[in-house]
Amino acid sequence: MNFTQKVLSLTSRIPRGKVTTYKAIAEKLNTRAYRAVGTALNKNKNGAWQQAGKRICRRHHAVIPCHRVINSDGNLGGYAHGLKKKIHLLREEGIEIKDNKINLKRYFFKL
DNA sequence: TCATTGGCTATCA
DNA sequence: CTGATAGCCAATG
């Protein structure tokens, strides 16, 4: 299992309504490659999500919920499909977003 | 294989 | 708040 796969694996475990950070994932993998975590998630847009099949996509069930991964300071960070999409998805899960920021104390999911 | 570049970052000045 | 820098991986040449 390479680095990217580990990242995606951990990300897929984040439950609905919770979020985690790039840093947390990196630490879980015993490394400081937070940037590489973002790179890994970005690749996912051309990988698991699309290859998982159109059915799954139509049902609004992303295989790898990369929208639940944010910056360690509460900022949203980025999103391959557009930041607005990320905001929308998170709000659908009941996560409040004010000024493009999330209350980590409240929604953080410890891996 | 090596060098370079860029990314959904973190941290410090 | 804005750099600058540290830092790791993957894509590219």
PDB file of C-alpha atoms in Angstrom, chain A residues 48-106:
ATOM      1  CA  ALA A  48     -11.660   6.064  -7.041  1.00  0.00           C
ATOM      2  CA  TRP A  49     -14.497   8.512  -7.203  1.00  0.00           C
ATOM      3  CA  GLN A  50     -15.025   8.391 -10.941  1.00  0.00           C
ATOM      4  CA  GLN A  51     -14.045   4.792 -11.344  1.00  0.00           C
ATOM      5  CA  ALA A  52     -16.392   3.742  -8.581  1.00  0.00           C
ATOM      6  CA  GLY A  53     -19.235   4.057 -11.037  1.00  0.00           C
ATOM      7  CA  LYS A  54     -21.831   6.582 -12.019  1.00  0.00           C
ATOM      8  CA  ARG A  55     -24.433   4.999  -9.803  1.00  0.00           C
ATOM      9  CA  ILE A  56     -22.560   5.825  -6.692  1.00  0.00           C
ATOM     10  CA  CYS A  57     -21.943   9.363  -7.836  1.00  0.00           C
ATOM     11  CA  ARG A  58     -25.620   9.914  -8.593  1.00  0.00           C
ATOM     12  CA  ARG A  59     -26.523   8.840  -5.117  1.00  0.00           C
ATOM     13  CA  HIS A  60     -24.331  11.553  -3.692  1.00  0.00           C
ATOM     14  CA  HIS A  61     -22.168   8.985  -2.016  1.00  0.00           C
ATOM     15  CA  ALA A  62     -18.573   9.789  -2.745  1.00  0.00           C
ATOM     16  CA  VAL A  63     -16.423   6.779  -2.047  1.00  0.00           C
ATOM     17  CA  ILE A  64     -13.685   8.928  -0.640  1.00  0.00           C
ATOM     18  CA  PRO A  65     -15.202  11.903   1.195  1.00  0.00           C
ATOM     19  CA  CYS A  66     -12.288  14.219   0.608  1.00  0.00           C
ATOM     20  CA  HIS A  67     -14.507  17.192   1.353  1.00  0.00           C
ATOM     21  CA  ARG A  68     -14.271  16.261   5.014  1.00  0.00           C
ATOM     22  CA  VAL A  69     -10.614  17.083   5.116  1.00  0.00           C
ATOM     23  CA  ILE A  70      -9.742  20.679   5.974  1.00  0.00           C
ATOM     24  CA  ASN A  71      -6.848  22.813   7.171  1.00  0.00           C
ATOM     25  CA  SER A  72      -5.644  22.457  10.730  1.00  0.00           C
ATOM     26  CA  ASP A  73      -6.585  26.053  11.510  1.00  0.00           C
ATOM     27  CA  GLY A  74     -10.216  25.608  10.546  1.00  0.00           C
ATOM     28  CA  ASN A  75      -9.941  27.008   7.040  1.00  0.00           C
ATOM     29  CA  LEU A  76     -11.477  24.937   4.301  1.00  0.00           C
ATOM     30  CA  GLY A  77      -8.369  24.484   2.250  1.00  0.00           C
ATOM     31  CA  GLY A  78      -9.104  23.483  -1.331  1.00  0.00           C
ATOM     32  CA  TYR A  79     -11.218  21.113  -3.325  1.00  0.00           C
ATOM     33  CA  ALA A  80     -10.725  19.637  -6.757  1.00  0.00           C
ATOM     34  CA  HIS A  81     -14.384  20.079  -7.728  1.00  0.00           C
ATOM     35  CA  GLY A  82     -14.582  23.644  -6.539  1.00  0.00           C
ATOM     36  CA  LEU A  83     -14.623  25.132  -3.106  1.00  0.00           C
ATOM     37  CA  LYS A  84     -18.323  25.972  -3.276  1.00  0.00           C
ATOM     38  CA  LYS A  85     -19.059  22.318  -3.790  1.00  0.00           C
ATOM     39  CA  LYS A  86     -17.072  21.460  -0.733  1.00  0.00           C
ATOM     40  CA  ILE A  87     -18.944  24.001   1.337  1.00  0.00           C
ATOM     41  CA  HIS A  88     -22.252  22.699   0.092  1.00  0.00           C
ATOM     42  CA  LEU A  89     -21.429  19.093   0.861  1.00  0.00           C
ATOM     43  CA  LEU A  90     -20.268  19.912   4.351  1.00  0.00           C
ATOM     44  CA  ARG A  91     -23.370  21.944   5.089  1.00  0.00           C
ATOM     45  CA  GLU A  92     -25.510  19.096   3.894  1.00  0.00           C
ATOM     46  CA  GLU A  93     -23.932  17.033   6.604  1.00  0.00           C
ATOM     47  CA  GLY A  94     -24.867  19.547   9.228  1.00  0.00           C
ATOM     48  CA  ILE A  95     -21.544  21.276   9.556  1.00  0.00           C
ATOM     49  CA  GLU A  96     -21.726  25.014  10.082  1.00  0.00           C
ATOM     50  CA  ILE A  97     -19.375  27.190   8.101  1.00  0.00           C
ATOM     51  CA  LYS A  98     -18.842  30.821   8.986  1.00  0.00           C
ATOM     52  CA  ASP A  99     -16.470  33.007   6.998  1.00  0.00           C
ATOM     53  CA  ASN A 100     -15.141  29.974   5.205  1.00  0.00           C
ATOM     54  CA  LYS A 101     -14.113  28.432   8.485  1.00  0.00           C
ATOM     55  CA  ILE A 102     -15.174  25.438  10.498  1.00  0.00           C
ATOM     56  CA  ASN A 103     -15.244  25.005  14.255  1.00  0.00           C
ATOM     57  CA  LEU A 104     -12.748  22.220  14.689  1.00  0.00           C
ATOM     58  CA  LYS A 105     -13.487  21.796  18.379  1.00  0.00           C
ATOM     59  CA  ARG A 106     -16.976  20.817  17.425  1.00  0.00           C
TER      60      ARG A 106
END
